[in-house]
Amino acid sequence: MSGAATLSHAGCAEAPVLRERGQREVFCGLTGIIWLHRKIQDAFFLIVGSRTCAHLMQSAAGVMIFAEPRFATAIIEERDLAGLADANEELDRVVGQVLARRPDIRMLFLVGSCPSEVIKLDLSRAARRLDRAHAPAVRVLAYSGSGIETTFTQGEDACLAALVPEMPASAKAPALLVAGVLAEVVEDQMRRLFDALGVGPVGFLPPRRARELPAVGPGTRVLLAQPFLAETARALEARGARHLPAPFPLGAEGTTGWLRAAAEEWGVPQARFREVTAMGEQRARAAIARHRDVLAGRSLFFLPDSQLEIPLARFLARELGMRPIEIGTPYLHRAHLAAELPLLPRDALLSEGQDVDRQLDRCRAARPDLTVCGLGLANPLEAEGLATKWSIELVFTPIQGYDQAGDLAELFARPLVRRAALTV
Amino acid sequence: MQLAVWTYEGPPHVGAMRVATGMQGLHYVLHAPQGDTYADLLFTMIERRDRRPPVTYTTFQARDLGGDTAELFKAAVREAHDRFRPQAMIVGASCTAELIQDDPGGLARALHLPVPVVPLELPSYSKKENWGASETFYQLVRTLAGPQAPPPGTPRTPGAAPSCNILGPTALGFRHRDDVREIAGLLGRMGIAVKVVAPMGATPADLTRLGEADFNVVLYPEIAGQAAGWLARSFGQKATKTIPIGTTATRAFVQEVAALAGIDPAPVLAAEESRAAWYARSVDSTYLTGKRVFVFGDATHAVAAARVAAEEMGFRVVGLGTYSREFARELREAAARYEVEPLVTEDYLAVEAAIGAAQPELILGTQMERHIAKRLGIPCAVISAPVHVQDHPARYSPQMGFEGANVLFDTWVHPLMMGLEEHLLGMFREDFEFHAEAAPSHLGGGAAAPAAVAEAPAGPADWTAEAEQELRKIPFFVRGKARRNTERFAAERGLASITLETLYDAKAHFSR
């Protein structure tokens, strides 16, 4: 594989990063609620924001909005802007309304938005007040999902970071904590692999039920399942946990590297490790190979969206032979990507932040074979003759682990297969 | 604060985007935080536009709030002008920028750009999407057509061929694309020239020529009513009042337009054929008579749909409502005609409750009512925004004009036919060749998947086997109602069990 050749260089570990700022065509952190509320089954997310926030959630959630979702917006109105005391009373009333309607809720998140933060509505204080009022039935926490503070997946980071102080303190015995929302099917696969390796006990953050938080303490080793968890990792480290550096579990190579980080920490013998992972890795490689013909040699351009761009580019370059031209990410966390950056091809341009018009100029000039971008840009670029893969699907679809590696490759192959198939 | 899961309308700056995106040669600079660009995908995905909306967002972040957001805004305006070279620009603030109180109009003016810059004041915490579209269009028309306005009192010089403007269509409008084509065609057949269609398709330069037409055709009063009023005052242009949705309304529209243009409507009326009118009279449509219909949407479409339902389909309107507070008066007047309680609300739960109480057999509404209908098992058709991607169809499907009437007939009757088909299949389910385990005869072997029919759990009073059996014979889409009514009837009378007699007593009691 071409991977070995690029590995001998330092990859992109020391490459300069193009930092831009200007218009950013990205979602805010509120959108994280859409997958977080599916995962934490007894939590409710109450955004304190404007009609724009409600409209964003409605547009991003699509038909999910009709399925009695466990999120809503307390829309700030003109009279709430008059005085802060009034706004707090109003918030208490709305929270009462929500909890009366949804007695199954055990945890309520007050989610800050741009408007609530600009008017300096103190949601942390409101959460403490409401927590006292509704204890012990409902725990009330607060975090920010605003556009001024968070970009897209950073909303998950902010939510998980708010959960960390709630985690019980652990005994001294070592335990593995996997941080980051994974689809349940993926979580179950990972749990089986850890069991087979003898790594454990294993806890997942977030848990499926809000009150079943895993414990944390000096014995805890943290494996990040997602690359966008800077705050969560910091909060876990503050509680004594230690981060295990690893590539992210995308593709055969990434998944093996991710599992290995835990296996090594637990002193699993190499032979045992191979025994447990060989089958999955082989299945993944076979599934990926089916898409190699379509993708190998094709150039690739990432616009920033989710922070998944760097691990995805690594997977597509090394396991499918694609050529990343520019890899844009909203935020580049060097420490968490330490195992990824050396694996990237050296000639790829790394960019952090965005000035969307300038970036599109670069994209058009490069004429990549495939552009990964958001839904606001995808159709316009298709109309210009560029094949695109819309990126949001990558946070809603199970893509991590061995058994999703083929599906992940297919997500990128499908737009190219489709373009080849259409004759009109 | 108002608790909301679903909103019928977006914030007012989305209305401004609908105007800007519909037009050409106009650029909108929106002072807004990171994330507000989500609105772009309404246009690129739901309406499937092939280019980005002409909107530049300042996308400020927390670290910018110290004080240089004004500078950020000026830089964004300057760069947008240099890059896109628009004929005119609009500038304004989204909900968050409204709170930080930079003055977009003043800041843009200070740049002395060589094109007109129209500042927008869109109060995000009290107004909504349609108001935003209306205000934006009005401000654009005032700024761009204003300088051409003659002194007050100047009589209009009669032109050679009668001409008009078509006002109101925007980006993301429900069937605006095809309504314009249908109405422009109709006007063409009447010998009336269409000078400017706006906002959709118009440039700022086109807006300066609005005063040249003899009169205005207002297709969507929610968006163009205010601008048309100003044009009437400034240029003496009269505006149409009739919304040409349905055969009768289209005929009335032709007459109204003919009167404004000073021409004879008879030739056009004689030449136009509405297939829908004949379809409604054909015997196949007899079963539509008195079908109970609940109508909800924007005021223009809801009022028009209620009229078509009552007068052209022979339905009975049992509910009428709108989310357009600005047009509550018009809706109340219409509701009085059908002797129903008018419903003016933005809360979909209130709509759901009203539908539950009215027990309609057909719902005409928005995307939201489509889902309420699905939950209640009631047939439904979409008549108004907000709509999802499937209601921006590839095929020609206007709501207005004679072809629009044909589209309405097909669209509304289709779900009822599907309901009837389901009912018939359900009735025959116990027959030997239709029962759940029977394989479809044309597919050879293999059992068909059993058609699961969810039955409501038994209520407080016990149903006798005989009554339960009889209940099953009632069409599935009214079975729930029959069960509830019967149980209520039994409960009110303290009956311990529900017999065949109770079922029919209740039916007689509740029949309306």
PDB file of C-alpha atoms in Angstrom, chain B residues 14-226:
ATOM      1  CA  VAL B  14     -35.055  34.473   6.136  1.00  0.00           C
ATOM      2  CA  GLY B  15     -37.871  36.420   4.472  1.00  0.00           C
ATOM      3  CA  ALA B  16     -35.301  38.955   3.311  1.00  0.00           C
ATOM      4  CA  MET B  17     -33.178  36.079   1.969  1.00  0.00           C
ATOM      5  CA  ARG B  18     -36.177  34.816   0.009  1.00  0.00           C
ATOM      6  CA  VAL B  19     -36.452  38.185  -1.716  1.00  0.00           C
ATOM      7  CA  ALA B  20     -32.710  38.497  -2.342  1.00  0.00           C
ATOM      8  CA  THR B  21     -32.370  34.924  -3.596  1.00  0.00           C
ATOM      9  CA  GLY B  22     -35.350  35.317  -5.904  1.00  0.00           C
ATOM     10  CA  MET B  23     -33.837  38.427  -7.461  1.00  0.00           C
ATOM     11  CA  GLN B  24     -30.755  38.831  -9.612  1.00  0.00           C
ATOM     12  CA  GLY B  25     -27.988  41.379  -9.311  1.00  0.00           C
ATOM     13  CA  LEU B  26     -28.778  42.023  -5.653  1.00  0.00           C
ATOM     14  CA  HIS B  27     -26.537  41.080  -2.719  1.00  0.00           C
ATOM     15  CA  TYR B  28     -27.489  40.817   0.938  1.00  0.00           C
ATOM     16  CA  VAL B  29     -24.937  41.318   3.714  1.00  0.00           C
ATOM     17  CA  LEU B  30     -26.289  39.911   6.931  1.00  0.00           C
ATOM     18  CA  HIS B  31     -24.685  40.725  10.241  1.00  0.00           C
ATOM     19  CA  ALA B  32     -25.023  37.328  11.902  1.00  0.00           C
ATOM     20  CA  PRO B  33     -23.077  34.899  14.096  1.00  0.00           C
ATOM     21  CA  GLN B  34     -21.433  31.719  12.892  1.00  0.00           C
ATOM     22  CA  GLY B  35     -24.116  29.134  12.195  1.00  0.00           C
ATOM     23  CA  ASP B  36     -26.795  31.331  10.651  1.00  0.00           C
ATOM     24  CA  THR B  37     -25.620  30.148   7.241  1.00  0.00           C
ATOM     25  CA  TYR B  38     -27.849  27.126   7.870  1.00  0.00           C
ATOM     26  CA  ALA B  39     -30.537  29.083   6.012  1.00  0.00           C
ATOM     27  CA  ASP B  40     -28.590  28.645   2.757  1.00  0.00           C
ATOM     28  CA  LEU B  41     -29.568  25.006   2.643  1.00  0.00           C
ATOM     29  CA  LEU B  42     -33.268  25.854   2.541  1.00  0.00           C
ATOM     30  CA  PHE B  43     -32.557  27.241  -0.888  1.00  0.00           C
ATOM     31  CA  THR B  44     -29.948  24.787  -2.107  1.00  0.00           C
ATOM     32  CA  MET B  45     -31.702  21.677  -0.787  1.00  0.00           C
ATOM     33  CA  ILE B  46     -35.456  22.253  -0.414  1.00  0.00           C
ATOM     34  CA  GLU B  47     -35.769  24.402  -3.505  1.00  0.00           C
ATOM     35  CA  ARG B  48     -32.734  22.664  -5.090  1.00  0.00           C
ATOM     36  CA  ARG B  49     -31.158  25.888  -6.354  1.00  0.00           C
ATOM     37  CA  ASP B  50     -28.015  25.469  -8.400  1.00  0.00           C
ATOM     38  CA  ARG B  51     -26.192  28.402  -6.844  1.00  0.00           C
ATOM     39  CA  ARG B  52     -25.580  29.813  -3.414  1.00  0.00           C
ATOM     40  CA  PRO B  53     -28.016  32.435  -2.187  1.00  0.00           C
ATOM     41  CA  PRO B  54     -26.495  35.917  -2.761  1.00  0.00           C
ATOM     42  CA  VAL B  55     -25.921  36.384   0.950  1.00  0.00           C
ATOM     43  CA  THR B  56     -22.706  37.187   2.808  1.00  0.00           C
ATOM     44  CA  TYR B  57     -22.746  36.592   6.537  1.00  0.00           C
ATOM     45  CA  THR B  58     -20.310  38.328   8.853  1.00  0.00           C
ATOM     46  CA  THR B  59     -20.188  35.129  10.997  1.00  0.00           C
ATOM     47  CA  PHE B  60     -18.868  36.846  14.088  1.00  0.00           C
ATOM     48  CA  GLN B  61     -17.769  34.735  17.025  1.00  0.00           C
ATOM     49  CA  ALA B  62     -17.501  35.313  20.768  1.00  0.00           C
ATOM     50  CA  ARG B  63     -13.957  36.669  20.504  1.00  0.00           C
ATOM     51  CA  ASP B  64     -15.181  39.380  18.101  1.00  0.00           C
ATOM     52  CA  LEU B  65     -17.736  40.762  20.513  1.00  0.00           C
ATOM     53  CA  GLY B  66     -15.182  43.016  22.227  1.00  0.00           C
ATOM     54  CA  GLY B  67     -15.944  45.834  19.855  1.00  0.00           C
ATOM     55  CA  ASP B  68     -14.719  45.257  16.329  1.00  0.00           C
ATOM     56  CA  THR B  69     -17.929  43.659  15.024  1.00  0.00           C
ATOM     57  CA  ALA B  70     -18.722  46.946  13.309  1.00  0.00           C
ATOM     58  CA  GLU B  71     -15.370  46.800  11.507  1.00  0.00           C
ATOM     59  CA  LEU B  72     -16.061  43.166  10.620  1.00  0.00           C
ATOM     60  CA  PHE B  73     -19.375  44.185   9.127  1.00  0.00           C
ATOM     61  CA  LYS B  74     -17.844  46.970   7.056  1.00  0.00           C
ATOM     62  CA  ALA B  75     -15.160  44.641   5.738  1.00  0.00           C
ATOM     63  CA  ALA B  76     -17.809  42.081   4.780  1.00  0.00           C
ATOM     64  CA  VAL B  77     -19.849  44.691   2.889  1.00  0.00           C
ATOM     65  CA  ARG B  78     -16.793  46.002   1.080  1.00  0.00           C
ATOM     66  CA  GLU B  79     -15.572  42.540   0.113  1.00  0.00           C
ATOM     67  CA  ALA B  80     -19.019  41.371  -0.968  1.00  0.00           C
ATOM     68  CA  HIS B  81     -19.343  44.422  -3.184  1.00  0.00           C
ATOM     69  CA  ASP B  82     -15.922  43.931  -4.727  1.00  0.00           C
ATOM     70  CA  ARG B  83     -16.439  40.237  -5.340  1.00  0.00           C
ATOM     71  CA  PHE B  84     -20.025  40.139  -6.578  1.00  0.00           C
ATOM     72  CA  ARG B  85     -20.400  43.614  -8.126  1.00  0.00           C
ATOM     73  CA  PRO B  86     -24.162  43.782  -7.502  1.00  0.00           C
ATOM     74  CA  GLN B  87     -26.446  46.474  -8.906  1.00  0.00           C
ATOM     75  CA  ALA B  88     -27.711  47.119  -5.392  1.00  0.00           C
ATOM     76  CA  MET B  89     -27.220  45.743  -1.897  1.00  0.00           C
ATOM     77  CA  ILE B  90     -29.333  45.191   1.157  1.00  0.00           C
ATOM     78  CA  VAL B  91     -27.827  45.134   4.633  1.00  0.00           C
ATOM     79  CA  GLY B  92     -29.258  44.136   7.959  1.00  0.00           C
ATOM     80  CA  ALA B  93     -28.917  42.205  11.176  1.00  0.00           C
ATOM     81  CA  SER B  94     -30.060  38.777  12.257  1.00  0.00           C
ATOM     82  CA  CYS B  95     -31.546  38.216  15.718  1.00  0.00           C
ATOM     83  CA  THR B  96     -28.195  38.151  17.560  1.00  0.00           C
ATOM     84  CA  ALA B  97     -26.725  41.127  15.715  1.00  0.00           C
ATOM     85  CA  GLU B  98     -29.899  43.044  16.519  1.00  0.00           C
ATOM     86  CA  LEU B  99     -28.888  42.698  20.165  1.00  0.00           C
ATOM     87  CA  ILE B 100     -25.339  43.985  19.738  1.00  0.00           C
ATOM     88  CA  GLN B 101     -26.685  47.125  18.095  1.00  0.00           C
ATOM     89  CA  ASP B 102     -24.194  47.830  15.362  1.00  0.00           C
ATOM     90  CA  ASP B 103     -25.996  49.971  12.808  1.00  0.00           C
ATOM     91  CA  PRO B 104     -25.753  48.117   9.475  1.00  0.00           C
ATOM     92  CA  GLY B 105     -27.344  50.949   7.510  1.00  0.00           C
ATOM     93  CA  GLY B 106     -25.070  53.624   8.916  1.00  0.00           C
ATOM     94  CA  LEU B 107     -21.947  51.479   8.631  1.00  0.00           C
ATOM     95  CA  ALA B 108     -22.701  50.620   5.013  1.00  0.00           C
ATOM     96  CA  ARG B 109     -23.443  54.250   4.172  1.00  0.00           C
ATOM     97  CA  ALA B 110     -20.044  55.236   5.520  1.00  0.00           C
ATOM     98  CA  LEU B 111     -18.427  53.068   2.834  1.00  0.00           C
ATOM     99  CA  HIS B 112     -19.805  55.270   0.002  1.00  0.00           C
ATOM    100  CA  LEU B 113     -20.360  52.329  -2.313  1.00  0.00           C
ATOM    101  CA  PRO B 114     -21.205  53.208  -5.912  1.00  0.00           C
ATOM    102  CA  VAL B 115     -24.505  51.278  -5.764  1.00  0.00           C
ATOM    103  CA  PRO B 116     -27.718  51.815  -3.799  1.00  0.00           C
ATOM    104  CA  VAL B 117     -27.546  50.195  -0.346  1.00  0.00           C
ATOM    105  CA  VAL B 118     -30.896  49.494   1.291  1.00  0.00           C
ATOM    106  CA  PRO B 119     -30.816  49.114   5.083  1.00  0.00           C
ATOM    107  CA  LEU B 120     -33.358  46.726   6.581  1.00  0.00           C
ATOM    108  CA  GLU B 121     -34.873  46.958  10.046  1.00  0.00           C
ATOM    109  CA  LEU B 122     -36.263  43.501  10.756  1.00  0.00           C
ATOM    110  CA  PRO B 123     -37.333  43.107  14.387  1.00  0.00           C
ATOM    111  CA  SER B 124     -36.520  39.434  14.985  1.00  0.00           C
ATOM    112  CA  TYR B 125     -38.169  39.156  18.371  1.00  0.00           C
ATOM    113  CA  SER B 126     -41.607  40.285  17.272  1.00  0.00           C
ATOM    114  CA  LYS B 127     -41.867  39.612  13.507  1.00  0.00           C
ATOM    115  CA  LYS B 128     -41.418  36.600  11.262  1.00  0.00           C
ATOM    116  CA  GLU B 129     -40.482  35.334   7.823  1.00  0.00           C
ATOM    117  CA  ASN B 130     -43.348  36.627   5.662  1.00  0.00           C
ATOM    118  CA  TRP B 131     -43.223  40.014   7.344  1.00  0.00           C
ATOM    119  CA  GLY B 132     -39.479  40.099   6.611  1.00  0.00           C
ATOM    120  CA  ALA B 133     -40.071  39.306   2.938  1.00  0.00           C
ATOM    121  CA  SER B 134     -42.794  41.931   2.685  1.00  0.00           C
ATOM    122  CA  GLU B 135     -40.731  44.624   4.399  1.00  0.00           C
ATOM    123  CA  THR B 136     -37.662  43.846   2.298  1.00  0.00           C
ATOM    124  CA  PHE B 137     -39.563  44.002  -0.962  1.00  0.00           C
ATOM    125  CA  TYR B 138     -41.293  47.213   0.117  1.00  0.00           C
ATOM    126  CA  GLN B 139     -38.010  48.900   1.052  1.00  0.00           C
ATOM    127  CA  LEU B 140     -36.396  47.812  -2.217  1.00  0.00           C
ATOM    128  CA  VAL B 141     -39.336  49.093  -4.259  1.00  0.00           C
ATOM    129  CA  ARG B 142     -39.384  52.408  -2.408  1.00  0.00           C
ATOM    130  CA  THR B 143     -35.657  52.945  -2.762  1.00  0.00           C
ATOM    131  CA  LEU B 144     -35.313  51.866  -6.367  1.00  0.00           C
ATOM    132  CA  ALA B 145     -38.630  52.893  -7.956  1.00  0.00           C
ATOM    133  CA  GLY B 146     -39.065  55.951  -5.716  1.00  0.00           C
ATOM    134  CA  PRO B 147     -36.925  58.348  -7.731  1.00  0.00           C
ATOM    135  CA  GLN B 148     -39.102  57.639 -10.819  1.00  0.00           C
ATOM    136  CA  ALA B 149     -42.364  58.491  -9.043  1.00  0.00           C
ATOM    137  CA  PRO B 150     -44.228  61.456 -10.598  1.00  0.00           C
ATOM    138  CA  PRO B 151     -45.438  64.307  -8.361  1.00  0.00           C
ATOM    139  CA  PRO B 152     -48.526  63.324  -6.366  1.00  0.00           C
ATOM    140  CA  GLY B 153     -51.773  63.731  -8.262  1.00  0.00           C
ATOM    141  CA  THR B 154     -50.245  63.232 -11.721  1.00  0.00           C
ATOM    142  CA  PRO B 155     -52.769  61.264 -13.830  1.00  0.00           C
ATOM    143  CA  ARG B 156     -51.550  58.093 -15.502  1.00  0.00           C
ATOM    144  CA  THR B 157     -50.980  58.453 -19.216  1.00  0.00           C
ATOM    145  CA  PRO B 158     -52.940  55.701 -20.940  1.00  0.00           C
ATOM    146  CA  GLY B 159     -50.582  53.378 -22.799  1.00  0.00           C
ATOM    147  CA  ALA B 160     -51.129  51.687 -26.155  1.00  0.00           C
ATOM    148  CA  ALA B 161     -51.261  48.039 -25.101  1.00  0.00           C
ATOM    149  CA  PRO B 162     -52.327  47.391 -21.517  1.00  0.00           C
ATOM    150  CA  SER B 163     -49.508  46.255 -19.261  1.00  0.00           C
ATOM    151  CA  CYS B 164     -48.981  45.097 -15.698  1.00  0.00           C
ATOM    152  CA  ASN B 165     -46.382  43.867 -13.211  1.00  0.00           C
ATOM    153  CA  ILE B 166     -46.657  40.567 -11.381  1.00  0.00           C
ATOM    154  CA  LEU B 167     -45.748  41.048  -7.728  1.00  0.00           C
ATOM    155  CA  GLY B 168     -45.045  38.653  -4.887  1.00  0.00           C
ATOM    156  CA  PRO B 169     -43.228  35.522  -6.091  1.00  0.00           C
ATOM    157  CA  THR B 170     -40.009  34.795  -4.175  1.00  0.00           C
ATOM    158  CA  ALA B 171     -37.471  32.067  -3.710  1.00  0.00           C
ATOM    159  CA  LEU B 172     -38.757  29.216  -1.530  1.00  0.00           C
ATOM    160  CA  GLY B 173     -42.367  30.152  -2.297  1.00  0.00           C
ATOM    161  CA  PHE B 174     -44.888  27.333  -2.505  1.00  0.00           C
ATOM    162  CA  ARG B 175     -45.367  26.798  -6.293  1.00  0.00           C
ATOM    163  CA  HIS B 176     -44.360  30.385  -7.077  1.00  0.00           C
ATOM    164  CA  ARG B 177     -42.340  29.278 -10.100  1.00  0.00           C
ATOM    165  CA  ASP B 178     -45.310  27.669 -11.840  1.00  0.00           C
ATOM    166  CA  ASP B 179     -47.939  30.142 -10.630  1.00  0.00           C
ATOM    167  CA  VAL B 180     -46.012  32.921 -12.367  1.00  0.00           C
ATOM    168  CA  ARG B 181     -45.835  30.941 -15.606  1.00  0.00           C
ATOM    169  CA  GLU B 182     -49.537  30.112 -15.444  1.00  0.00           C
ATOM    170  CA  ILE B 183     -50.682  33.654 -14.697  1.00  0.00           C
ATOM    171  CA  ALA B 184     -48.258  35.281 -17.131  1.00  0.00           C
ATOM    172  CA  GLY B 185     -49.627  32.930 -19.815  1.00  0.00           C
ATOM    173  CA  LEU B 186     -53.187  33.866 -18.943  1.00  0.00           C
ATOM    174  CA  LEU B 187     -52.349  37.579 -19.082  1.00  0.00           C
ATOM    175  CA  GLY B 188     -50.569  37.020 -22.395  1.00  0.00           C
ATOM    176  CA  ARG B 189     -53.686  35.385 -23.855  1.00  0.00           C
ATOM    177  CA  MET B 190     -55.636  38.441 -22.741  1.00  0.00           C
ATOM    178  CA  GLY B 191     -53.232  40.647 -24.688  1.00  0.00           C
ATOM    179  CA  ILE B 192     -51.725  42.198 -21.566  1.00  0.00           C
ATOM    180  CA  ALA B 193     -47.963  42.725 -21.509  1.00  0.00           C
ATOM    181  CA  VAL B 194     -46.113  41.778 -18.342  1.00  0.00           C
ATOM    182  CA  LYS B 195     -43.483  44.442 -17.680  1.00  0.00           C
ATOM    183  CA  VAL B 196     -41.774  43.218 -14.525  1.00  0.00           C
ATOM    184  CA  VAL B 197     -42.150  40.092 -12.420  1.00  0.00           C
ATOM    185  CA  ALA B 198     -40.771  40.815  -8.948  1.00  0.00           C
ATOM    186  CA  PRO B 199     -39.084  39.951  -6.706  1.00  0.00           C
ATOM    187  CA  MET B 200     -38.498  36.597  -8.468  1.00  0.00           C
ATOM    188  CA  GLY B 201     -36.294  37.007 -11.521  1.00  0.00           C
ATOM    189  CA  ALA B 202     -36.087  40.804 -11.282  1.00  0.00           C
ATOM    190  CA  THR B 203     -32.914  42.886 -11.070  1.00  0.00           C
ATOM    191  CA  PRO B 204     -32.678  46.141  -9.125  1.00  0.00           C
ATOM    192  CA  ALA B 205     -32.753  47.894 -12.524  1.00  0.00           C
ATOM    193  CA  ASP B 206     -36.080  46.182 -13.253  1.00  0.00           C
ATOM    194  CA  LEU B 207     -37.507  47.532 -10.016  1.00  0.00           C
ATOM    195  CA  THR B 208     -36.800  51.087 -11.162  1.00  0.00           C
ATOM    196  CA  ARG B 209     -39.207  50.455 -14.079  1.00  0.00           C
ATOM    197  CA  LEU B 210     -42.147  49.258 -11.947  1.00  0.00           C
ATOM    198  CA  GLY B 211     -43.999  52.551 -12.437  1.00  0.00           C
ATOM    199  CA  GLU B 212     -44.252  52.049 -16.207  1.00  0.00           C
ATOM    200  CA  ALA B 213     -46.983  49.379 -16.056  1.00  0.00           C
ATOM    201  CA  ASP B 214     -50.681  50.270 -15.974  1.00  0.00           C
ATOM    202  CA  PHE B 215     -51.515  48.149 -12.947  1.00  0.00           C
ATOM    203  CA  ASN B 216     -50.187  45.454 -10.636  1.00  0.00           C
ATOM    204  CA  VAL B 217     -51.144  41.826 -10.258  1.00  0.00           C
ATOM    205  CA  VAL B 218     -50.581  40.825  -6.629  1.00  0.00           C
ATOM    206  CA  LEU B 219     -50.224  37.071  -6.397  1.00  0.00           C
ATOM    207  CA  TYR B 220     -49.159  36.795  -2.767  1.00  0.00           C
ATOM    208  CA  PRO B 221     -50.444  39.647  -0.564  1.00  0.00           C
ATOM    209  CA  GLU B 222     -48.328  38.399   2.363  1.00  0.00           C
ATOM    210  CA  ILE B 223     -45.254  39.462   0.413  1.00  0.00           C
ATOM    211  CA  ALA B 224     -46.345  42.086  -2.102  1.00  0.00           C
ATOM    212  CA  GLY B 225     -49.360  43.767  -0.489  1.00  0.00           C
ATOM    213  CA  GLN B 226     -47.356  46.497   1.185  1.00  0.00           C
TER     214      GLN B 226
END
